[in-house]
Amino acid sequence: MERKLDNYLPFILKSKNIARIEGDAVLIGDRRAYPFKKEFVVCHSVEEVAVAIETMVTQGGGPMQAAMVAMLFLAGRADRGHIKPAAEIFIRAKERLQVTRPTNTTMARILESLVDIICKEIESNNQLEPAVQGYIENFQKEYEKRYFIMAEIGSGLIEDGDGILTMCFAETSFILTIALALEQGKNIKIFSPETRPYLQGARLTAPCLMEIGADVTLITDSMCAHVMSQGKIQKYMTAVDIVTSDGWAANKIGTFQNAISANYHGIPYFPLAIDPDMTRRGRESIIIEERNPEEVKMIRGVPTTRSDMKAYYPAFDIVPPHLIAGIITPMGLISPYGLENVYMDKELK
Amino acid sequence: MERKLDNYLPFILKSKNIARIEGDAVLIGDRRAYPFKKEFVVCHSVEEVAVAIETMVTQGGGPMQAAMVAMLFLAGRADRGHIKPAAEIFIRAKERLQVTRPTNTTMARILESLVDIICKEIESNNQLEPAVQGYIENFQKEYEKRYFIMAEIGSGLIEDGDGILTMCFAETSFILTIALALEQGKNIKIFSPETRPYLQGARLTAPCLMEIGADVTLITDSMCAHVMSQGKIQKYMTAVDIVTSDGWAANKIGTFQNAISANYHGIPYFPLAIDPDMTRRGRESIIIEERNPEEVKMIRGVPTTRSDMKAYYPAFDIVPPHLIAGIITPMGLISPYGLENVYMDKELK
């Protein structure tokens, strides 16, 4: 029997709760409200979807899905005669969605493909919705396959009795890894650092793990090494935003210092990378985004210091390859020094 | 010209703002309100002082001073005939104050000395206040001397252009170190991690440093290693709660992982220890206090996750001697492996 991804996932990661069309609107799951409320932001235009992405209604893999659904929404409107099926309209929509997350190269690429498909259908005077729908379904089927490959590798690395440290919100690849480990009957404990300043660990990771029945403990970002020193951690696993072809991994700020502490304690670090970026090489190819330092001075809107305090908010940090035990990818568990061999030789099927 | 300690210190660290007698009350500077407000809690009895200490009105070196002032307050009441000058009353007050911070061995020792003095004066039918006042003045003069010795060592280690990382609130020994470095004309930048969950860095350290005119930047606890990797940190300096005779140092949670990251980046770590504990030996002699995990789930009263989430709050962690470059003490800059040689040979004068 085929396993269905959504059956393993908590509320906010189920495909329909990330973004879907309902009536004449795009509904986007509001991750800002979770875990306090399960809410959706209702968008009636591509512009409203773009603003929702910009205002962090969704994050991580969410913007990619929301952008695809926005294009499907627009295709439907063209098919039903609400707008003209003109290439310019779709190109403008693509461009608007791309600028919502300038560093999300996967989303940019998908939007390019989608617009290519749509433009061809327009030329052939075809309905647009079925082609877009088909693309999204194929895409999701492909990603579902990749997630299961990665989660099989990840759960295979986890042994009965293990303690696992994560960081930030590693979304489907990590949550599915844990779900499969639990299905395999493994007794595991997960430690989720709160991930200041945006609290993805406290708000997303820990509640999602709790929802799928995992034994999760929330800690502050300052406790990771101490918990390791108590023998409570055997594996360190996170998502990564970017992996370069020579094994440098960028992820949410704090990932790097946990990797140093893990190495110090002899704990292997396994980043989960669905899409290593073979166009980048070396630490210098990654630019660290700096966000509004005001966020460091408050927590969920409550100030923590003087309003005139100077603060600094680098959003990501970079882990060097020598601190990585192996990268979990859809192509297998790969040494950070071996990505080029694997990815240059084969095309991902 | 003799330097006066208070002239170098920010508001909350000035002796009179930690605890003082005013009229018929003990005023304790409220560190919970700082930096948003400069307030005092007014206590009319030893019991009220004890409750203030227990409810974190003051912390760090504050409880020790508040306890001494409480004994002075009681001595004054006895001298003026408001209470009987009976030994039992002072012994009971001592015991009540000691249990407010069971791990504060320095405060316990001072209270024992004070009660001994008071009991002798009672036997001799002398006024009590002058003796207590004399003890406190001597004690403060002695501490002032030690702080200047330590701050001279600390500021001597800081070079022009240095970036300095601290953790939690290292109080007078660290603030005076920075004040002297500034007086020496050194251009330095300090990074203060916010220190979750209680935010001592955001609420106390960073505002205090700003108040004395230092260039301070607030970061989250997750950013320390990243800031080091950017070459922004040349020295790591913190206070310590306990240093054992063989160089293990316990301090606020997070200190340990920063020491690991500092070591990884070749940055020396200098803890400031006014009173190494020669009665303890080895990591096992330090018991890590675990506090209410609810505090990990909220920030200044605002929840960060589900109310039924499991959380963990070890308040301190322990740095092994091999991660310590040298301990700044009133006896000099001492190797973590050399404390016994120095402290067993000489008596501190």
XYZ file of C-alpha atoms in Angstrom:
698
model
C 0.000 0.000 0.000
C 1.339 3.388 -0.940
C 2.177 5.657 1.938
C 0.584 9.096 1.806
C 2.812 11.962 2.957
C 0.015 14.032 4.476
C -0.938 11.163 6.800
C 2.401 11.562 8.564
C 2.363 15.330 8.857
C 1.072 17.778 11.466
C -1.648 20.301 10.607
C 0.436 23.164 9.253
C 2.549 20.957 6.969
C -0.333 19.178 5.232
C -0.412 20.362 1.634
C -3.955 21.766 1.800
C -3.121 23.742 4.934
C -0.061 25.375 3.409
C -2.006 26.907 0.515
C -5.174 25.957 -1.376
C -7.917 27.431 -3.529
C -11.331 27.642 -1.916
C -14.162 29.341 -3.785
C -12.701 32.412 -5.416
C -9.839 32.823 -2.989
C -6.390 31.476 -2.124
C -6.188 30.348 1.496
C -2.742 30.413 3.095
C -2.116 28.722 6.453
C -1.039 31.416 8.913
C 2.130 30.213 10.623
C 2.307 33.430 12.652
C -0.811 32.389 14.557
C 0.270 28.774 15.158
C 0.296 27.058 17.656
C -2.067 29.458 19.393
C -4.626 29.371 16.571
C -5.136 27.460 13.339
C -5.989 30.273 10.935
C -5.824 31.043 7.232
C -5.176 34.295 5.434
C -7.678 34.718 2.592
C -6.239 36.239 -0.607
C -8.318 37.415 -3.571
C -5.443 38.304 -5.890
C -1.830 37.469 -6.679
C -0.897 40.764 -5.034
C -2.545 39.646 -1.793
C -0.683 36.322 -1.945
C 2.578 38.222 -2.494
C 1.899 40.465 0.501
C 1.031 37.400 2.628
C 4.383 35.833 1.717
C 6.205 39.089 2.447
C 4.551 39.479 5.835
C 5.641 35.966 6.884
C 2.161 34.396 6.887
C 4.007 31.374 5.534
C 7.740 30.580 5.542
C 10.224 27.813 4.770
C 8.782 25.706 1.961
C 5.449 27.528 2.229
C 6.101 30.451 -0.160
C 6.937 28.005 -2.983
C 3.597 26.253 -2.588
C 1.665 29.487 -2.120
C 3.239 30.884 -5.306
C 2.238 27.788 -7.307
C -1.312 27.973 -5.989
C -1.415 31.688 -6.868
C -0.531 30.832 -10.494
C -3.203 28.098 -10.521
C -5.695 30.637 -9.179
C -4.803 33.067 -11.964
C -5.045 30.305 -14.600
C -8.547 29.449 -13.355
C -9.607 33.078 -13.584
C -8.366 33.230 -17.177
C -10.158 29.971 -18.076
C -13.435 31.317 -16.695
C -13.099 34.610 -18.543
C -12.567 36.824 -15.486
C -9.260 38.019 -16.916
C -7.729 37.987 -20.374
C -5.486 34.933 -20.976
C -2.534 37.188 -21.781
C 1.121 36.199 -21.304
C 1.953 39.634 -19.806
C -0.436 39.070 -16.908
C 1.283 35.817 -15.949
C 4.758 37.231 -16.435
C 3.869 40.158 -14.170
C 2.437 37.774 -11.557
C 5.599 35.650 -11.692
C 7.800 38.715 -11.219
C 5.706 39.983 -8.316
C 5.889 36.602 -6.566
C 9.618 36.203 -7.177
C 10.519 39.442 -5.404
C 8.728 38.350 -2.231
C 11.716 36.115 -1.410
C 14.680 37.263 -3.497
C 16.942 34.479 -2.159
C 14.488 31.623 -2.790
C 15.999 30.337 -6.032
C 13.866 27.187 -6.090
C 10.669 29.237 -6.079
C 12.063 31.491 -8.818
C 12.856 28.458 -11.009
C 9.434 26.874 -10.503
C 7.683 30.124 -11.406
C 9.747 30.349 -14.613
C 8.712 26.810 -15.594
C 5.073 27.513 -14.798
C 5.013 30.686 -16.914
C 6.659 28.831 -19.816
C 3.934 26.186 -19.678
C 1.162 28.783 -19.402
C 2.497 30.837 -22.330
C 2.550 27.727 -24.540
C -1.059 26.889 -23.621
C -2.096 30.474 -24.354
C -0.495 30.252 -27.819
C -2.386 26.998 -28.451
C -5.646 28.514 -27.187
C -5.909 25.779 -24.560
C -7.406 25.878 -21.100
C -4.667 26.872 -18.626
C -5.832 25.332 -15.346
C -5.303 21.649 -16.299
C -1.704 22.281 -17.376
C -0.872 24.209 -14.190
C -2.685 21.644 -12.069
C -0.717 18.879 -13.780
C 2.585 20.637 -13.153
C 1.804 21.120 -9.462
C 0.725 17.517 -9.037
C 3.882 16.227 -10.711
C 5.974 18.558 -8.637
C 4.320 17.449 -5.413
C 4.625 13.772 -6.360
C 8.339 14.279 -7.043
C 8.853 16.118 -3.749
C 6.867 13.488 -1.873
C 9.196 10.833 -3.308
C 12.253 12.840 -2.288
C 10.918 13.426 1.234
C 10.361 9.701 1.746
C 13.871 8.852 0.488
C 15.394 11.430 2.841
C 13.232 10.417 5.797
C 14.136 6.757 5.250
C 17.816 7.701 5.415
C 17.258 9.991 8.413
C 15.189 7.500 10.390
C 17.719 4.782 9.527
C 20.442 6.858 11.197
C 18.371 7.193 14.361
C 18.814 4.368 16.843
C 16.424 3.203 19.520
C 16.984 5.334 22.611
C 18.557 8.268 20.763
C 18.221 11.876 21.793
C 18.040 14.260 18.857
C 18.784 17.972 18.736
C 17.332 20.093 15.946
C 17.296 23.851 15.264
C 14.690 26.196 13.810
C 11.910 24.453 11.836
C 13.171 21.712 9.541
C 9.682 21.144 8.126
C 8.635 18.024 6.245
C 12.037 16.375 5.755
C 12.709 16.331 9.505
C 9.162 15.812 10.773
C 8.759 12.856 8.390
C 12.131 11.479 9.544
C 10.856 11.486 13.117
C 7.454 10.101 12.085
C 9.134 7.141 10.351
C 11.477 6.537 13.298
C 8.407 6.393 15.566
C 6.668 4.060 13.112
C 9.749 1.830 13.304
C 9.076 1.581 17.039
C 12.113 3.577 18.091
C 12.027 5.248 21.464
C 13.475 8.729 20.884
C 13.594 12.105 22.599
C 13.864 15.340 20.677
C 15.178 18.646 21.980
C 13.911 21.728 20.154
C 15.692 25.061 20.809
C 13.252 27.965 20.704
C 15.218 29.704 17.891
C 15.312 33.377 18.738
C 14.401 35.924 17.592
C 11.530 34.503 15.506
C 10.865 31.488 17.744
C 10.373 28.933 14.973
C 11.433 26.187 17.403
C 8.955 27.158 20.119
C 6.100 28.045 17.764
C 6.477 25.508 14.941
C 8.920 22.625 15.510
C 8.017 21.665 19.071
C 4.215 21.869 18.549
C 4.463 19.949 15.225
C 6.482 17.181 16.873
C 4.039 17.069 19.769
C 1.173 16.800 17.288
C 2.654 13.683 15.650
C 3.130 12.102 19.077
C 6.889 12.589 19.491
C 8.536 13.147 22.888
C 9.773 16.715 22.491
C 11.318 19.104 25.021
C 11.610 22.829 24.442
C 14.878 24.467 25.505
C 16.400 27.899 24.969
C 19.106 28.335 22.321
C 21.658 28.715 25.114
C 21.127 25.184 26.476
C 22.227 23.043 23.521
C 25.813 22.298 24.572
C 24.794 21.686 28.184
C 22.163 19.150 27.129
C 24.826 17.453 24.970
C 27.237 17.343 27.915
C 24.601 15.471 29.916
C 24.639 12.666 27.328
C 21.108 13.464 26.204
C 21.936 13.985 22.497
C 23.186 11.340 20.035
C 22.322 13.015 16.702
C 22.032 16.625 15.523
C 19.708 17.143 12.532
C 18.491 20.338 10.870
C 17.247 21.493 7.515
C 19.520 23.755 5.496
C 18.659 26.728 3.333
C 21.663 26.342 1.055
C 24.294 23.638 0.603
C 27.125 24.541 -1.751
C 28.713 22.023 -4.115
C 31.708 21.758 -1.762
C 29.659 21.142 1.372
C 29.166 24.478 3.125
C 25.714 24.593 4.722
C 23.752 27.758 5.531
C 20.826 27.582 7.926
C 19.032 29.640 10.571
C 21.327 31.494 12.965
C 22.450 29.180 15.782
C 22.885 26.100 13.584
C 26.637 26.741 13.358
C 27.341 26.994 17.078
C 25.339 23.838 17.719
C 27.450 22.097 15.056
C 30.616 23.221 16.876
C 29.239 21.949 20.196
C 28.133 18.669 18.585
C 31.600 18.156 17.132
C 33.151 18.910 20.546
C 30.957 16.210 22.109
C 31.468 13.661 19.316
C 27.860 13.953 18.116
C 27.374 13.638 14.330
C 25.581 16.457 12.490
C 23.295 15.458 9.602
C 21.750 18.365 7.658
C 18.745 17.522 5.474
C 19.099 19.075 1.999
C 16.393 18.403 -0.555
C 18.162 20.453 -3.196
C 21.929 21.092 -2.860
C 22.930 24.081 -4.982
C 25.553 22.908 -7.473
C 25.889 26.442 -8.868
C 27.544 27.673 -5.668
C 30.994 26.912 -4.374
C 32.640 27.948 -1.121
C 31.587 29.917 1.880
C 31.889 33.186 -0.031
C 29.129 32.159 -2.443
C 26.606 32.514 0.397
C 25.478 35.985 1.396
C 24.088 36.169 4.930
C 20.823 38.101 5.008
C 20.654 40.706 7.770
C 17.173 41.411 9.063
C 15.645 44.245 11.053
C 17.593 44.454 14.353
C 14.435 45.675 16.096
C 13.342 42.004 16.163
C 16.275 41.166 18.463
C 14.959 43.781 20.901
C 11.520 42.273 21.272
C 9.766 38.955 21.594
C 6.315 38.572 20.135
C 6.046 42.364 20.257
C 7.168 42.777 23.873
C 10.359 44.863 24.306
C 13.271 43.197 26.090
C 15.578 46.198 26.395
C 15.886 49.965 25.925
C 14.326 51.145 22.691
C 17.535 53.019 21.751
C 19.738 49.916 22.136
C 21.924 48.920 19.176
C 21.254 45.368 17.984
C 22.364 43.030 15.205
C 20.335 40.382 13.384
C 22.176 38.123 10.959
C 19.429 35.644 10.011
C 21.648 32.736 8.976
C 25.026 31.251 9.684
C 27.266 28.856 7.768
C 28.557 25.453 8.851
C 31.868 24.350 7.291
C 32.034 20.851 5.743
C 34.394 19.452 8.396
C 31.615 19.795 11.012
C 29.173 17.785 8.881
C 29.024 13.995 9.228
C 26.892 13.486 6.131
C 24.239 15.334 4.146
C 20.868 13.630 3.838
C 19.704 14.205 0.233
C 17.273 12.539 -2.189
C 20.434 11.058 -3.777
C 21.456 9.359 -0.537
C 23.570 10.180 2.502
C 26.463 12.081 0.954
C 29.749 13.228 2.447
C 29.962 17.050 2.337
C 33.100 16.500 0.244
C 31.313 14.161 -2.178
C 28.360 16.220 -3.469
C 29.995 17.089 -6.767
C 30.805 13.459 -7.542
C 27.210 12.425 -6.979
C 25.371 15.382 -8.498
C 27.627 15.952 -11.512
C 27.506 12.286 -12.519
C 23.787 11.675 -12.395
C 20.699 13.629 -13.148
C 18.075 13.447 -10.438
C 15.246 11.357 -11.818
C 43.688 60.752 44.074
C 41.800 57.688 45.136
C 39.394 56.306 42.570
C 35.848 55.795 43.779
C 34.153 52.630 42.549
C 30.670 54.137 42.320
C 31.898 56.830 39.921
C 32.582 54.143 37.336
C 29.335 52.236 37.730
C 25.904 52.489 36.106
C 22.814 53.271 38.181
C 21.797 49.791 39.319
C 25.318 48.805 40.434
C 25.993 51.864 42.606
C 26.072 50.699 46.229
C 23.207 52.945 47.380
C 20.990 51.734 44.533
C 21.523 48.054 45.339
C 20.246 48.396 48.920
C 20.136 51.223 51.474
C 18.305 52.362 54.583
C 16.047 55.358 54.145
C 13.889 56.502 57.044
C 12.513 53.380 58.687
C 12.759 51.191 55.606
C 15.219 49.185 53.521
C 15.145 50.215 49.851
C 16.197 47.573 47.315
C 16.863 48.505 43.684
C 14.361 46.610 41.543
C 16.324 44.896 38.777
C 13.127 43.387 37.370
C 11.946 46.854 36.336
C 15.266 47.962 34.823
C 15.930 49.273 32.142
C 12.301 50.263 31.663
C 12.058 51.971 35.070
C 14.392 52.858 37.930
C 12.388 51.686 40.931
C 12.962 50.523 44.475
C 11.113 47.968 46.561
C 10.474 49.332 50.046
C 10.871 46.784 52.891
C 9.852 47.384 56.509
C 11.163 44.133 57.969
C 13.780 41.430 57.472
C 10.972 39.199 56.234
C 10.132 41.700 53.491
C 13.799 41.891 52.477
C 13.916 38.085 52.333
C 10.816 37.961 50.130
C 12.291 40.660 47.866
C 15.440 38.552 47.434
C 13.377 35.441 46.783
C 11.234 37.165 44.159
C 14.334 38.310 42.219
C 14.004 42.038 42.999
C 17.789 41.863 43.178
C 20.168 39.195 41.907
C 23.860 38.447 41.379
C 25.809 40.286 44.078
C 22.654 42.150 45.162
C 21.290 39.669 47.720
C 24.566 39.782 49.687
C 24.348 43.556 50.016
C 20.628 43.535 50.730
C 21.192 40.948 53.488
C 23.896 43.070 55.123
C 21.677 46.156 54.996
C 18.813 44.131 56.505
C 21.057 43.234 59.482
C 22.085 46.895 59.837
C 18.401 47.849 59.782
C 17.652 45.356 62.572
C 20.653 46.569 64.612
C 19.348 50.152 64.354
C 15.904 49.068 65.538
C 17.475 47.356 68.545
C 19.613 50.403 69.371
C 16.547 52.653 69.264
C 14.541 50.297 71.489
C 12.017 49.196 68.854
C 13.004 45.570 69.420
C 14.823 43.743 72.179
C 18.570 43.402 71.531
C 18.325 39.608 71.801
C 20.688 37.181 70.073
C 17.793 34.914 69.017
C 16.255 37.689 66.931
C 19.456 38.169 64.951
C 20.060 34.436 64.577
C 16.523 33.998 63.256
C 17.013 36.906 60.815
C 20.282 35.380 59.613
C 18.636 32.009 59.037
C 15.716 33.557 57.173
C 18.053 35.500 54.874
C 20.322 32.505 54.275
C 17.509 30.330 52.896
C 16.608 32.938 50.274
C 19.605 31.780 48.213
C 20.661 28.338 49.459
C 23.620 28.173 47.034
C 25.031 31.626 47.875
C 27.798 30.492 50.219
C 29.437 33.926 50.357
C 26.234 35.502 51.678
C 25.871 32.692 54.226
C 29.422 33.252 55.502
C 28.985 37.032 55.787
C 25.746 36.620 57.740
C 27.512 34.240 60.158
C 30.267 36.803 60.754
C 27.741 39.595 61.250
C 25.744 37.622 63.804
C 28.939 36.732 65.703
C 29.811 40.420 65.928
C 26.289 41.397 66.961
C 26.123 38.713 69.667
C 29.416 39.932 71.179
C 28.134 43.520 71.240
C 24.903 42.374 72.884
C 26.894 40.570 75.595
C 28.907 43.751 76.193
C 25.737 45.860 76.243
C 27.089 47.981 73.382
C 25.241 49.779 70.623
C 24.909 47.370 67.652
C 24.643 49.712 64.671
C 28.221 51.091 64.769
C 29.704 47.581 64.780
C 27.532 46.391 61.884
C 28.157 49.618 59.991
C 31.896 49.162 60.521
C 31.767 45.577 59.256
C 29.874 46.599 56.121
C 32.233 49.482 55.412
C 35.274 47.241 55.789
C 33.673 44.620 53.637
C 32.845 47.124 50.905
C 36.323 48.635 51.050
C 37.811 45.149 50.679
C 35.518 44.317 47.737
C 36.231 47.662 46.118
C 39.950 46.866 46.296
C 39.385 43.428 44.780
C 37.205 44.813 41.990
C 39.889 47.322 41.021
C 42.586 44.623 41.007
C 40.429 42.394 38.784
C 39.388 45.228 36.485
C 43.019 46.304 36.096
C 43.877 42.759 35.003
C 40.814 42.528 32.750
C 41.325 45.898 31.089
C 45.017 45.065 30.667
C 44.041 41.986 28.644
C 41.855 44.083 26.346
C 43.661 45.609 23.411
C 42.718 48.674 21.417
C 40.246 47.616 18.713
C 39.112 44.456 20.497
C 35.624 43.008 20.258
C 34.449 41.406 23.482
C 31.747 38.820 24.011
C 30.150 38.447 27.434
C 27.204 36.391 28.723
C 24.488 37.081 31.284
C 25.243 39.972 33.664
C 28.816 39.984 34.955
C 28.110 42.959 37.233
C 30.788 45.144 38.778
C 33.877 43.086 37.924
C 33.086 43.180 34.190
C 31.509 46.633 33.982
C 34.494 48.121 35.831
C 36.849 46.214 33.495
C 35.175 47.886 30.526
C 35.073 51.279 32.272
C 38.842 51.136 32.874
C 39.532 50.003 29.296
C 37.538 53.018 28.076
C 39.426 55.280 30.505
C 42.653 53.909 29.002
C 41.399 55.246 25.661
C 40.836 51.836 24.111
C 38.377 51.599 21.276
C 36.345 48.471 21.987
C 33.063 46.897 20.925
C 31.068 44.644 23.223
C 28.533 42.033 22.168
C 25.929 41.161 24.797
C 23.784 38.033 24.214
C 20.259 38.526 25.548
C 20.580 35.495 27.911
C 17.287 33.645 27.704
C 15.119 32.866 29.488
C 15.585 35.631 32.065
C 17.118 38.161 29.646
C 19.861 39.429 31.953
C 21.895 40.412 28.878
C 19.120 42.436 27.248
C 17.775 43.949 30.461
C 20.915 44.482 32.557
C 24.273 44.047 30.791
C 23.587 45.922 27.563
C 21.812 48.890 29.236
C 24.526 49.130 31.937
C 27.260 49.176 29.307
C 25.351 51.770 27.302
C 25.004 53.880 30.452
C 28.782 53.999 30.994
C 29.276 55.028 27.370
C 30.485 51.707 25.937
C 29.763 50.618 22.353
C 27.479 47.641 22.976
C 25.444 45.536 20.548
C 22.650 43.240 21.652
C 22.471 39.820 19.956
C 20.483 36.656 20.595
C 22.170 33.725 22.336
C 22.197 31.874 19.007
C 24.494 34.398 17.290
C 27.677 34.102 19.370
C 29.637 31.680 17.163
C 28.580 33.483 13.996
C 29.793 36.819 15.340
C 33.084 35.106 16.274
C 33.416 33.677 12.759
C 33.148 37.201 11.363
C 36.274 38.185 13.293
C 34.321 40.522 15.538
C 35.389 38.929 18.857
C 38.907 38.857 20.327
C 38.117 38.124 24.000
C 35.344 36.267 25.818
C 34.733 37.428 29.402
C 32.014 36.480 31.880
C 31.487 36.357 35.604
C 31.256 32.932 37.221
C 29.034 31.727 40.022
C 31.429 29.037 41.186
C 35.040 28.181 40.349
C 36.324 24.937 41.877
C 39.849 24.538 43.180
C 40.752 22.581 40.029
C 39.374 25.147 37.593
C 35.824 24.098 36.664
C 33.660 27.185 36.229
C 29.867 27.291 36.597
C 27.950 30.236 35.204
C 24.604 31.084 33.608
C 23.392 28.617 30.987
C 25.002 29.361 27.613
C 28.423 30.255 29.013
C 29.684 26.739 28.223
C 28.682 26.664 24.560
C 30.196 30.098 24.012
C 33.433 28.800 25.582
C 33.410 25.883 23.115
C 32.842 28.262 20.199
C 35.530 30.639 21.480
C 37.995 27.764 21.712
C 37.069 26.661 18.164
C 37.823 30.169 16.900
C 41.016 30.604 18.922
C 39.474 33.258 21.174
C 40.646 33.191 24.820
C 38.037 32.893 27.575
C 38.669 34.827 30.784
C 36.131 34.263 33.576
C 36.112 36.845 36.384
C 36.033 35.155 39.801
C 36.121 37.329 42.902
C 36.027 34.331 45.223
C 37.126 30.907 43.869
C 35.739 28.145 46.083
C 38.677 26.138 47.423
C 36.314 23.767 49.249
C 35.083 22.278 45.956
C 36.931 20.008 43.568
C 35.828 18.649 40.208
C 32.794 19.001 38.046
C 30.792 16.707 40.322
C 31.101 19.142 43.234
C 28.778 21.546 41.383
C 25.062 20.816 41.362
C 23.193 22.476 38.497
C 20.047 24.186 39.736
C 16.968 23.435 37.636
C 14.386 26.194 37.591
C 10.716 26.311 36.657
C 10.442 25.147 33.012
C 7.442 27.454 32.538
C 9.968 30.296 32.174
C 11.341 28.676 28.992
C 7.809 28.819 27.558
C 7.348 32.539 27.972
C 9.183 35.798 27.639
C 8.343 38.627 30.009
C 5.032 36.871 30.612
C 4.113 36.339 26.948
C 3.737 32.662 25.936
C 5.949 31.431 23.096
C 4.427 27.977 22.640
C 1.558 25.662 23.610
C 0.823 25.782 27.327
C 1.045 21.965 27.556
C 4.543 21.816 26.004
C 7.279 20.023 27.939
C 10.275 22.244 28.665
C 13.573 22.065 30.544
C 15.394 24.832 32.412
C 18.865 24.070 33.744
C 19.942 27.501 35.028
C 23.705 27.014 34.840
C 26.306 25.100 32.914
C 29.910 24.168 33.633
C 33.019 25.064 31.651
C 35.946 22.612 31.917
C 39.394 24.063 32.728
C 40.850 23.271 29.290
C 38.489 25.847 27.728
C 39.675 28.582 30.114
C 42.655 30.750 29.174
C 43.022 32.278 32.619
C 40.866 33.185 35.602
C 40.830 36.836 36.598
C 40.909 36.901 40.433
C 41.905 39.403 43.137
C 45.079 37.274 43.422
C 45.982 37.862 39.775
C 45.365 36.164 36.447
C 45.592 32.489 37.370
C 45.693 29.397 35.186
C 42.651 27.192 35.878
C 45.175 24.513 36.818
C 47.032 26.812 39.220
C 44.355 27.988 41.651
C 45.375 25.618 44.437
C 49.006 26.703 44.277
C 48.041 30.356 44.636
C 45.193 30.076 47.140
C 46.686 27.408 49.392
C 49.991 29.260 49.712
C 48.756 32.723 50.574
C 45.974 34.198 52.604
C 44.081 36.921 50.815
C 44.909 40.212 52.549
